[in-house]
CSV table of C-alpha atoms in Angstrom, one decimal:
chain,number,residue,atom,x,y,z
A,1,UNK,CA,0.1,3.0,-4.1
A,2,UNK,CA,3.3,5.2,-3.4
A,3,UNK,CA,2.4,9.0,-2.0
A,4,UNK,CA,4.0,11.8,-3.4
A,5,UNK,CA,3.4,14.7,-0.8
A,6,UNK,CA,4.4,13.3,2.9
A,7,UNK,CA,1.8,15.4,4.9
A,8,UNK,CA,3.1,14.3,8.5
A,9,UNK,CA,2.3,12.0,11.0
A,10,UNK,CA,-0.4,11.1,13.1
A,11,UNK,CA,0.0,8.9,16.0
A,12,UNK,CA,3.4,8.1,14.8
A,13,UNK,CA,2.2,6.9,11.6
A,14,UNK,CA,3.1,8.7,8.7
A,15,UNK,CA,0.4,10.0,6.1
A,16,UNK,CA,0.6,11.0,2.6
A,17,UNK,CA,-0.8,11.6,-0.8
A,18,UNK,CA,-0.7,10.2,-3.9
A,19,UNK,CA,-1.2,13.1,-7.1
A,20,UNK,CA,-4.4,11.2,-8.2
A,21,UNK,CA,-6.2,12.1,-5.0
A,22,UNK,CA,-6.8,15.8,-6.5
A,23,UNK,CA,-8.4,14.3,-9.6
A,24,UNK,CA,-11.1,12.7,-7.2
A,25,UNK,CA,-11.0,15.5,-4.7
A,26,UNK,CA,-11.8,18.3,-8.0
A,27,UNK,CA,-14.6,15.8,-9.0
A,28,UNK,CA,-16.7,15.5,-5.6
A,29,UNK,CA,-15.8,19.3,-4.8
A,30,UNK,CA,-17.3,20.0,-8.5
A,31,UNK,CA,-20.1,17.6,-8.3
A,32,UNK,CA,-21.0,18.8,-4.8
A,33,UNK,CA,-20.7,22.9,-5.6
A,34,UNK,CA,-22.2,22.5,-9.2
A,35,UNK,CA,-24.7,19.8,-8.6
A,36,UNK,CA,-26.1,18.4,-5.7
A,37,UNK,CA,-26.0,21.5,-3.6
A,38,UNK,CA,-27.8,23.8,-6.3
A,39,UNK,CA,-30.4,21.1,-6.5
A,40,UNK,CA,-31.0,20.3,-3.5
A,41,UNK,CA,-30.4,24.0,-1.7
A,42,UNK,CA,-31.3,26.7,-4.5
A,43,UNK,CA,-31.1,30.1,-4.2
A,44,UNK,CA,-27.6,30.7,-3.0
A,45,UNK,CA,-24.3,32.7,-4.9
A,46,UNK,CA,-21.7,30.3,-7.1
A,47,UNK,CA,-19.1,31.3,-4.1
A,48,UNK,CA,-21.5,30.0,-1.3
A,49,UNK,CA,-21.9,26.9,-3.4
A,50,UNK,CA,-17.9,26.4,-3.9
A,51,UNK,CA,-16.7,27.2,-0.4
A,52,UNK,CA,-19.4,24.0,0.3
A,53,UNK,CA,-18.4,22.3,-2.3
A,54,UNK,CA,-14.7,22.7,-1.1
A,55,UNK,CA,-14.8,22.3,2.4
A,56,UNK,CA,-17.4,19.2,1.8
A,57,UNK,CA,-14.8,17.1,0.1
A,58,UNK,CA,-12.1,18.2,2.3
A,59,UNK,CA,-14.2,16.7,5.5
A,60,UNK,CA,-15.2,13.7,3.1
A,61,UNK,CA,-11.3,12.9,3.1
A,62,UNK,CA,-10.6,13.7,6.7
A,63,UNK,CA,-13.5,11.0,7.2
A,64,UNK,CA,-11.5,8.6,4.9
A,65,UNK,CA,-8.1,9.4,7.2
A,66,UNK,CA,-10.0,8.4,10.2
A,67,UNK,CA,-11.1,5.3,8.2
A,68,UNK,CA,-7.6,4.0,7.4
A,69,UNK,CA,-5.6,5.4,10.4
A,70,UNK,CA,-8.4,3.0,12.4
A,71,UNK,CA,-6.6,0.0,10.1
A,72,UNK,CA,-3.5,1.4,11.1
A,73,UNK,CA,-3.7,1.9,14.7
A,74,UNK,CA,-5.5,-1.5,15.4
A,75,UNK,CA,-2.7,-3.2,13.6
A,76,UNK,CA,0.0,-1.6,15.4
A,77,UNK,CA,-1.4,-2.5,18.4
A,78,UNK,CA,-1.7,-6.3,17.0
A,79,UNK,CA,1.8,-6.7,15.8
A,80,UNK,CA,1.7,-5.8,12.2
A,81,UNK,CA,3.9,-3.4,11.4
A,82,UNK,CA,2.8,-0.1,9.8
A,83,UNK,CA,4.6,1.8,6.7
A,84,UNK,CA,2.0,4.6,6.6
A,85,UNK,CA,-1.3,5.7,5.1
A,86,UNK,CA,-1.5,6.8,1.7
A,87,UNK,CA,-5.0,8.6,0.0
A,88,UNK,CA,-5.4,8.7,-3.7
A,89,UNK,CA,-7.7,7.9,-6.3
A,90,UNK,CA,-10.1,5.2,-4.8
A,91,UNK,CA,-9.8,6.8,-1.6
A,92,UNK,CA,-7.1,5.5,1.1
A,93,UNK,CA,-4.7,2.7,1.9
A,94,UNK,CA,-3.1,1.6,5.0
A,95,UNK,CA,0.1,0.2,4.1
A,96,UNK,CA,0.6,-2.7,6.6
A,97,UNK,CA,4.5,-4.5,6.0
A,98,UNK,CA,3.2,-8.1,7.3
A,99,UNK,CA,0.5,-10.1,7.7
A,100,UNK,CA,-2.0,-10.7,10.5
A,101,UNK,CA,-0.5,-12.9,13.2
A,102,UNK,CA,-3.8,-14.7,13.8
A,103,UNK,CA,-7.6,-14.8,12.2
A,104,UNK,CA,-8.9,-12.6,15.6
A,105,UNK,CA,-6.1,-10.1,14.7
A,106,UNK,CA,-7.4,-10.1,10.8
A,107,UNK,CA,-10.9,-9.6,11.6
A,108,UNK,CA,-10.1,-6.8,14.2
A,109,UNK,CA,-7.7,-4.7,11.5
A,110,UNK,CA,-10.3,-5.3,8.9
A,111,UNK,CA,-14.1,-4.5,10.8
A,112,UNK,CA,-12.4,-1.3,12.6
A,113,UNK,CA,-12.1,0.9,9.3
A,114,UNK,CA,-16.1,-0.2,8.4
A,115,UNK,CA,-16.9,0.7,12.1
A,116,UNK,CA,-15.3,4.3,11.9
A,117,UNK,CA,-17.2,5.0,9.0
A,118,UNK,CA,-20.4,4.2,10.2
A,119,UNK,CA,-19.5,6.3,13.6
A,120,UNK,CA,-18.3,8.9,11.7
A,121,UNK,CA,-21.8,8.8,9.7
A,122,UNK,CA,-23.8,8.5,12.8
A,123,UNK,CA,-22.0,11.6,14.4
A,124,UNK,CA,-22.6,13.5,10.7
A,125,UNK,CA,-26.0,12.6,10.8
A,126,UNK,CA,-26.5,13.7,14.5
A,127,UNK,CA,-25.1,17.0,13.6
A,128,UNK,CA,-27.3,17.7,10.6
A,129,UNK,CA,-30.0,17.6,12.8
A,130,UNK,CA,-28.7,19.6,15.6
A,131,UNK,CA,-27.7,22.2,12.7
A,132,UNK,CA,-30.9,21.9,11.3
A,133,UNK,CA,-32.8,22.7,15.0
A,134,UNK,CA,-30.6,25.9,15.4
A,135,UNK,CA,-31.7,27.0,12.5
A,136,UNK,CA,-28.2,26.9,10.7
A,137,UNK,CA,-27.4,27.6,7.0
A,138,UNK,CA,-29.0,25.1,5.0
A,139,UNK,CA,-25.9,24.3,3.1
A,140,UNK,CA,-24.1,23.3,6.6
A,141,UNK,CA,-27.0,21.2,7.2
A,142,UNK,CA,-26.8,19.7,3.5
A,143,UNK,CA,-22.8,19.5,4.3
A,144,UNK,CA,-23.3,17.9,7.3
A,145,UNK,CA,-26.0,15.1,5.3
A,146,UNK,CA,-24.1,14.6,2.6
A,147,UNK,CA,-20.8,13.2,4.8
A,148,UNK,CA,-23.6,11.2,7.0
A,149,UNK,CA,-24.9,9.3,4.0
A,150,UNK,CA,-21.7,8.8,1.7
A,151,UNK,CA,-19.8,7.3,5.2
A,152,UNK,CA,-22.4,5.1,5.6
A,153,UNK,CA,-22.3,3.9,2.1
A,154,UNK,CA,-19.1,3.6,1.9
A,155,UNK,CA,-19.3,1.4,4.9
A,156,UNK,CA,-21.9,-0.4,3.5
A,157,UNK,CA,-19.8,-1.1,0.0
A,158,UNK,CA,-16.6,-2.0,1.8
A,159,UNK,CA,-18.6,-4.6,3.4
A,160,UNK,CA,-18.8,-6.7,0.7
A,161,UNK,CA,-17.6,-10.1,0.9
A,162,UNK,CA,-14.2,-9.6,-1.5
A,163,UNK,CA,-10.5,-8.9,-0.7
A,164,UNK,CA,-9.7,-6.4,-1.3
A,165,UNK,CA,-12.6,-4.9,0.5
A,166,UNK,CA,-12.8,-4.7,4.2
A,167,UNK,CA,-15.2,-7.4,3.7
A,168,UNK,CA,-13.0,-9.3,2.1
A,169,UNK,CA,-10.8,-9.5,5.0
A,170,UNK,CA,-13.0,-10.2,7.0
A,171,UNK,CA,-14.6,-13.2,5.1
A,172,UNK,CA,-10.5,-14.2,5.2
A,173,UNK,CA,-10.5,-14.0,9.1
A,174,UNK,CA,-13.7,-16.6,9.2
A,175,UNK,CA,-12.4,-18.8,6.6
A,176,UNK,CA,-8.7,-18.8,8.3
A,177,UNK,CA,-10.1,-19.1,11.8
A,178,UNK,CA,-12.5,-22.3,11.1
A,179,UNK,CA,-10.3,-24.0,8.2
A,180,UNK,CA,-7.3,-23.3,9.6
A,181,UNK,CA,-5.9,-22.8,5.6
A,182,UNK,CA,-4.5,-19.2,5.8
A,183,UNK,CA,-3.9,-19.4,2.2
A,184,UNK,CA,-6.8,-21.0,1.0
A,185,UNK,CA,-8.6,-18.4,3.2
A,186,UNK,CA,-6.8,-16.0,1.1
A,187,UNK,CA,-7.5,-16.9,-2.1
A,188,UNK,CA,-11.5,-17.6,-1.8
A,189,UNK,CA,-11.8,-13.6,-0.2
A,190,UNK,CA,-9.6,-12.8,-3.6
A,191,UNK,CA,-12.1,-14.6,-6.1
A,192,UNK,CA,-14.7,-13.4,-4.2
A,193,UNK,CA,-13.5,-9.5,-4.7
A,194,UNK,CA,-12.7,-10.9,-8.5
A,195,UNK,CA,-16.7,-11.5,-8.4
A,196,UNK,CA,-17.6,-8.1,-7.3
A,197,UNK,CA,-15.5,-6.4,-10.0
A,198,UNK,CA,-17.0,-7.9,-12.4
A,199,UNK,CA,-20.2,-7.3,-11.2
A,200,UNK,CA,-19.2,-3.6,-11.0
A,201,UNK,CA,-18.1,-3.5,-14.3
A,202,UNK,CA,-21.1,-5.1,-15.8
A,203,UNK,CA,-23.4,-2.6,-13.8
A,204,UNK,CA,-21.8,0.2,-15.0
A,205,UNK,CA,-21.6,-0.9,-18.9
A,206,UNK,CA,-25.5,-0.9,-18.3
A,207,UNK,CA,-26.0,2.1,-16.6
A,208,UNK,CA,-23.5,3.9,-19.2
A,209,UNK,CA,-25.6,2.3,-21.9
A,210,UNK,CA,-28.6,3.6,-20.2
A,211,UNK,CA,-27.5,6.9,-20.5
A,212,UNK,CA,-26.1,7.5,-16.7
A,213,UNK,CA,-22.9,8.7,-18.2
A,214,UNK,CA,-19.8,9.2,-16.1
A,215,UNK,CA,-21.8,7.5,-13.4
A,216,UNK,CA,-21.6,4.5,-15.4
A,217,UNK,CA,-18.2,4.7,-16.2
A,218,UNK,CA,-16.5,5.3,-12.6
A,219,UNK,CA,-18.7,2.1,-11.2
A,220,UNK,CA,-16.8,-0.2,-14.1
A,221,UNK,CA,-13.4,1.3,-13.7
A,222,UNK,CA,-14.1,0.7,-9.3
A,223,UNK,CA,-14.2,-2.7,-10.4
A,224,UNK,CA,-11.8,-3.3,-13.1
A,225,UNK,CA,-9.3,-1.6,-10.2
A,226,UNK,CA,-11.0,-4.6,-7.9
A,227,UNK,CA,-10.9,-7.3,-9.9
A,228,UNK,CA,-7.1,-6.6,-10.9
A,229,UNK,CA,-6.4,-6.1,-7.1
A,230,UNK,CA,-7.9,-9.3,-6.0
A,231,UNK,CA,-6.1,-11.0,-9.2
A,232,UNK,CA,-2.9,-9.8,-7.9
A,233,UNK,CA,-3.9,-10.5,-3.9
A,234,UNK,CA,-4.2,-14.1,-5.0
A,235,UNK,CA,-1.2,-14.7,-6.9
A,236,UNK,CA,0.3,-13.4,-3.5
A,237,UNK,CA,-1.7,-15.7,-1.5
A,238,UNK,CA,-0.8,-18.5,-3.6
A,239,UNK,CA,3.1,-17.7,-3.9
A,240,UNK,CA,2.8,-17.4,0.4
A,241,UNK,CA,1.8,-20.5,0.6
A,242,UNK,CA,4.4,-22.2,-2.2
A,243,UNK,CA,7.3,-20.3,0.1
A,244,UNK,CA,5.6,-21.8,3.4
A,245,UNK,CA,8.8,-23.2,5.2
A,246,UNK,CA,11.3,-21.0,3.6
A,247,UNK,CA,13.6,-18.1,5.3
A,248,UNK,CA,15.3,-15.2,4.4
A,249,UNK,CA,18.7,-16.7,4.9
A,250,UNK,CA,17.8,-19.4,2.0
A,251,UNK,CA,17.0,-16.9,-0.6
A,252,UNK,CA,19.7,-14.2,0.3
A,253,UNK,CA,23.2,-13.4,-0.9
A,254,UNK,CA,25.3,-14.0,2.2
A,255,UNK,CA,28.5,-11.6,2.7
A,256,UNK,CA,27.9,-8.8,0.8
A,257,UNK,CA,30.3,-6.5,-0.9
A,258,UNK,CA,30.0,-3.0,0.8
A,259,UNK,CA,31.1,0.4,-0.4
A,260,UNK,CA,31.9,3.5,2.0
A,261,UNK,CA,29.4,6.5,1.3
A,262,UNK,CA,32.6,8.5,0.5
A,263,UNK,CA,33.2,6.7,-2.4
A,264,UNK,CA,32.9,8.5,-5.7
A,265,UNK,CA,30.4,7.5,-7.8
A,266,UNK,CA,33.1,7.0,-10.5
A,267,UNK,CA,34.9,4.4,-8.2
A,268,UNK,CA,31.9,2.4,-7.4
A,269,UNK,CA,31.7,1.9,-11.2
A,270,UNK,CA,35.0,1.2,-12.1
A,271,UNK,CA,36.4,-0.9,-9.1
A,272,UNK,CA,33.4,-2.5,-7.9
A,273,UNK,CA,30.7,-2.7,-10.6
A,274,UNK,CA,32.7,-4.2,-13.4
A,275,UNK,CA,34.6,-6.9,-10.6
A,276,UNK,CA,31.2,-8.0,-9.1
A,277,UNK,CA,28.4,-9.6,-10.4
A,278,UNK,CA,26.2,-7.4,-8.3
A,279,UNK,CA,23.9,-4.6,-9.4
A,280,UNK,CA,23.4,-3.1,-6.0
A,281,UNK,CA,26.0,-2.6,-2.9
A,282,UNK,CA,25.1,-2.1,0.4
A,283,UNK,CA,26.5,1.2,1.5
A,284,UNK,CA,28.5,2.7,4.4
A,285,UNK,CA,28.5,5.4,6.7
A,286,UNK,CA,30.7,7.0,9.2
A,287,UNK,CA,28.2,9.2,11.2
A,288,UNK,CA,25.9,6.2,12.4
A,289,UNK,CA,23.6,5.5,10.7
A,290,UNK,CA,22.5,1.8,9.6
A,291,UNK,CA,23.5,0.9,6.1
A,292,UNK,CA,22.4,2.0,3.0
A,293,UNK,CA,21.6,0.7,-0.5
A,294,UNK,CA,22.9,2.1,-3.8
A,295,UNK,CA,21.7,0.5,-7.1
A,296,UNK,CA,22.8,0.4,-11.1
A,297,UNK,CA,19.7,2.5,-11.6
A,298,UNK,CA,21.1,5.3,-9.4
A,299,UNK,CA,24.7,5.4,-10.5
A,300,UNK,CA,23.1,5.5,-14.3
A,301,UNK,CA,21.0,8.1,-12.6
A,302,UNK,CA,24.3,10.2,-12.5
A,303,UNK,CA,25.4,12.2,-15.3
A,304,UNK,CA,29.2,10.7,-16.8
A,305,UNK,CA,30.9,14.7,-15.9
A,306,UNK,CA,29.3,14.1,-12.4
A,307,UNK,CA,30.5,10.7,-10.9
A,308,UNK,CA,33.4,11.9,-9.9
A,309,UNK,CA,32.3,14.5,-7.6
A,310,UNK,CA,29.3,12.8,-7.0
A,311,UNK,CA,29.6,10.2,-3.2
A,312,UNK,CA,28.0,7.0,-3.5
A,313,UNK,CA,25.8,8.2,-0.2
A,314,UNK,CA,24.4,11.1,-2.3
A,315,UNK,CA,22.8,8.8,-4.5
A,316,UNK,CA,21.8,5.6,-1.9
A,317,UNK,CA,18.6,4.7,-0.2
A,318,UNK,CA,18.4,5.0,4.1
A,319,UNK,CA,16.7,4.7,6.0
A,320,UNK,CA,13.4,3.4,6.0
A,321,UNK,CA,14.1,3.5,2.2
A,322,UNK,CA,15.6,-0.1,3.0
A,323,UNK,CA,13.5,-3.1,4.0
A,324,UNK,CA,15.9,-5.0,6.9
A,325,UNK,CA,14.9,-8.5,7.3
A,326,UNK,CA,16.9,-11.7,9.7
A,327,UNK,CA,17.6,-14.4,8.5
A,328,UNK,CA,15.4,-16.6,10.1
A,329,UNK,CA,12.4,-14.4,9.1
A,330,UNK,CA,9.5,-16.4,7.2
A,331,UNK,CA,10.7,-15.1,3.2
A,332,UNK,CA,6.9,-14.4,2.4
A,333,UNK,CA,6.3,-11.9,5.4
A,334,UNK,CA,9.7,-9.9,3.9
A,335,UNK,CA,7.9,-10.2,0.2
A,336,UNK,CA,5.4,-7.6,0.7
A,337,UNK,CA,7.8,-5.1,2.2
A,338,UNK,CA,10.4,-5.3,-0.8
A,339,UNK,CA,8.7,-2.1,-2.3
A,340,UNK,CA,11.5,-0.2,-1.7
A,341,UNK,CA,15.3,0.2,-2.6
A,342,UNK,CA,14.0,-1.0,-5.9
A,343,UNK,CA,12.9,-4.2,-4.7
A,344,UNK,CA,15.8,-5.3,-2.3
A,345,UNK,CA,16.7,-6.4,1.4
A,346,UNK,CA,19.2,-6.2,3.6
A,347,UNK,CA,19.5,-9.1,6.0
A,348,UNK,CA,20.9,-8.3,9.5
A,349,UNK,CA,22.6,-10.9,12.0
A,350,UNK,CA,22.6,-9.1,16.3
A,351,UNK,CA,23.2,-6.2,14.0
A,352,UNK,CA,25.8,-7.2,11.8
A,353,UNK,CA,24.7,-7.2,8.1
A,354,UNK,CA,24.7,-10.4,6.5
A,355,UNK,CA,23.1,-10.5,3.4
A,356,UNK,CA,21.3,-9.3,1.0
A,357,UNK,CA,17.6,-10.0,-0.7
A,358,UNK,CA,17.1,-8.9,-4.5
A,359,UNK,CA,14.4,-9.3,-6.8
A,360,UNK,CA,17.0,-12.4,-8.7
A,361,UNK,CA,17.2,-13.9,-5.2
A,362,UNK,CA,13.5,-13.9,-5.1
A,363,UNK,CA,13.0,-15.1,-8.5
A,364,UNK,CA,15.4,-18.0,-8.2
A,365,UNK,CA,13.6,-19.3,-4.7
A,366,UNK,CA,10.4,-18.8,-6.2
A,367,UNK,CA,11.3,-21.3,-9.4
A,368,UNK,CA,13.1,-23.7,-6.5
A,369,UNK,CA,9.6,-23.8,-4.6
A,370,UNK,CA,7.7,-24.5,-7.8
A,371,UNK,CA,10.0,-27.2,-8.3
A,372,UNK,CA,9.2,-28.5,-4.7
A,373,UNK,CA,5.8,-27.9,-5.2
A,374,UNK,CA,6.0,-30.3,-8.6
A,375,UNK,CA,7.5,-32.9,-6.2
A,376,UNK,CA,11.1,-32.6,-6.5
A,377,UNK,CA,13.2,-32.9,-3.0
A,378,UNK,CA,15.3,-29.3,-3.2
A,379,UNK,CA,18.2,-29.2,-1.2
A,380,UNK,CA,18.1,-25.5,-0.1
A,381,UNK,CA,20.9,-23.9,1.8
C-alpha cells in the first residue's frame, strides 16, 4: 500500500499515509461521537461528543503506529531492511524490503506488533481506572476504555493463525524452524489466512442477512482483502522457492546505456530511445549523487512543446526511488523491493553500476525457472 502524505520519521524510519486512512478514521470518529459514546455516556452536548469522538480515533491510530513501528524497529535490529510504515484502510503496514534471515528472527518481527497492542491495552485499561478513581469526565474514562478493549482485540484478531496476520507469521516461524521448508512454511500460513477470509466473509453475509448492516459488510470485505493477500503471499512464496539458487547478475541486463541528467528530454527520445531496445536508462548526475532512473512512462509524461527544455533528471527517479541490488544478491530477496522506479533495479559492482533489473528481466527468469522446475537443465548465464 503506497502512502500519499509522508508525515516524517520516527526512529529513522519514515511514516506515512495512504488517502484511505481518512475513510476509516471519519468512520470510528463518527461511530464513536454519534454512537457508542451517546449510549454509553448520555447527557452530554454534540461538541463534547465530537471532540471524543475525534481525539478517540486519533489515539486509536497512534496505538496502531506503535503497533507497526514495533515490526519495524525489531526488524531493523534483525537485519531486514525497512522502507517505512504506511497506515490506511485496514489499519497499518510495515514495509519490510527482505525477508527474515532465520525462523527466531520471523517470530520475533511478527509476536512484537501483537505484544504492543496488548501493552498498549493494558496501560489504556490502567488509566480508565485511575481516571475513573479521580473522579475524571466520564467520556475520558469511556476514551480511555474504548482504546483498552479495541487494542486488545485487535491483538486478539491478529493472532490468528493466517499470513497475512501476525499470526500468520508466526505460524510461518514454527513451521520454518521445525521443517526447515521456508517456502512450504510459507505457503501453509497463506492458505491458512485464505481460510480465515473466507470465514470472514461468510460471517459477515450472515450477520448482513441478519440485519447487522454495515457491520456485516466491513467483516466480509476484512476478509475478501485477506483472502486476496494470502492468495498473492503464496504465489510469492511459491515463485521464491522456483528462483531458489538464482542471482541478480543472471536475470539482469549487464552494461547499461546511460544518459547524463543534462540531457533534454527531446534527445533522450531521438538519440537513445529509437537506437536502443530499452524502455528505461539509468541516469547521470554531476553533483554526486548515485544514479538515477528515467522511464518511457516519464518521457510520455512530458508534453511534445516541453522535451526540449525539459532535462532528463527533471523527470528521473533517485534516490530511494531506485531499488539497488549486487549481483550476487539471492533474485527473490530483490523481488519484493521492485515497487519502485516502476518495477526496476539497478545492479551495482564496489560501486560501479553494472546492470540493470526490469520487470522483462524478471519475466523471462521466471519462465526459465519454470522450465527448470519442469525438468529441463537451463544453462543460465
Amino acid at each position: 500500500m503506497n502512502e500519499t502524505i509522508r508525515l516524517g520519521r520516527i526512529a529513522g524510519i519514515a511514516v506515512g499515509l495512504n488517502w484511505s486512512l481518512i475513510v476509516i478514521f471519519v468512520l470510528v470518529a463518527t461511530a464513536l461521537a454519534g454512537g457508542r459514546f451517546p449510549a454509553v455516556h448520555p447527557g452530554h452536548g454534540a461538541a463534547a461528543y465530537v471532540v471524543a469522538g475525534v481525539a478517540t480515533a486519533l489515539l486509536f491510530f497512534c496505538s496502531i503506529l506503535a503497533h507497526e513501528l514495533g515490526h519495524a524497529l525489531v526488524a531493523r535490529r534483525n537485519g531486514v531492511e525497512v522502507e517505512g510504515i504506511t497506515l490506511w484502510l485496514f489499519g497499518g503496514v510495515a514495509r519490510l524490503g527482505g525477508e527474515s534471515p532465520d525462523p527466531g528472527a520471523e517470530l520475533r518481527i511478527a509476536a512484537v506488533g501483537p505484544a504492543i497492542s496488548v501493552l498498549v491495552g493494558a496501560a489504556a485499561g490502567a488509566a480508565a481506572v485511575l481516571l475513573d478513581l479521580i473522579g475524571a469526565h466520564e467520556l475520558l474514562v469511556g476514551t480511555a476504555t474504548w482504546l483498552a478493549i479495541i487494542n486488545v482485540v485487535l491483538a486478539v484478531f491478529n493472532l490468528l493463525p493466517g499470513a497475512p496476520l501476525d499470526g500468520g507469521r508466526i505460524l510461518r516461524a514454527l513451521l520454518w524452524w521445525r521443517s526447515g521448508d521456508r517456502v512450504g512454511s510459507a505457503v501453509k500460513a497463506a492458505r491458512g489466512g485464505r481460510a480465515i477470509g473466507w470465514l470472514l466473509v461468510v460471517l459477515g453475509v450472515l450477520e448482513f442477512a441478519a440485519g447487522a448492516g454495515l457491520g456485516g459488510l466491513w467483516f466480509a470485505l476484512i476478509g475478501w482483502f485477506l483472502i486476496n493477500v494470502a492468495r498473492a503471499e503464496e504465489g510469492s512464496a511459491v515463485l521464491r522457492g522456483a528462483l531458489g539458487g538464482i542471482t541478480v547478475r543472471q536475470a539482469m541486463s549487464p552494461d547499461p546505456v546511460t544518459v547524463h541528467a543534462a540531457v533534454p528530454v527531446s534527445q533522450l527520445i531521438d538519440e537513445y530511445l529509437f537506437r536502443h531496445r530499452f524502455s528505461a536508462f539509468p541516469v547521470l548526475a554531476d553533483d554526486g549523487r548515485p544514479p538515477g532512473l528515467v522511464t518511457l512512462n516519464a518521457m510520455k509524461a512530458v508534453a511534445p512543446d516541453r522535451r526540449p527544455t525539459t532535462p532528463v533528471g527533471d523527470i528521473a527517479y533517485w534516490g530511494d526511488e531506485v531499488p539497488r541490488a549486487a549481483p550476487d544478491d539471492a533474485l527473490a530477496e530483490l523481488l519484493p523491493r521492485l515497487n519502485g522506479a516502476e518495477g526496476r533495479a539497478l545492479v551495482f559492482d564496489r560501486g560501479r553500476l553494472v546492470g540493470i533489473v526490469s520487470p522483462t528481466d524478471v519475466a523471462r527468469i521466471i519462465e526459465l525457472a519454470e522450465l527448470g522446475a519442469a525438468g529441463h537443465r537451463l544453462p543460465l548465464p
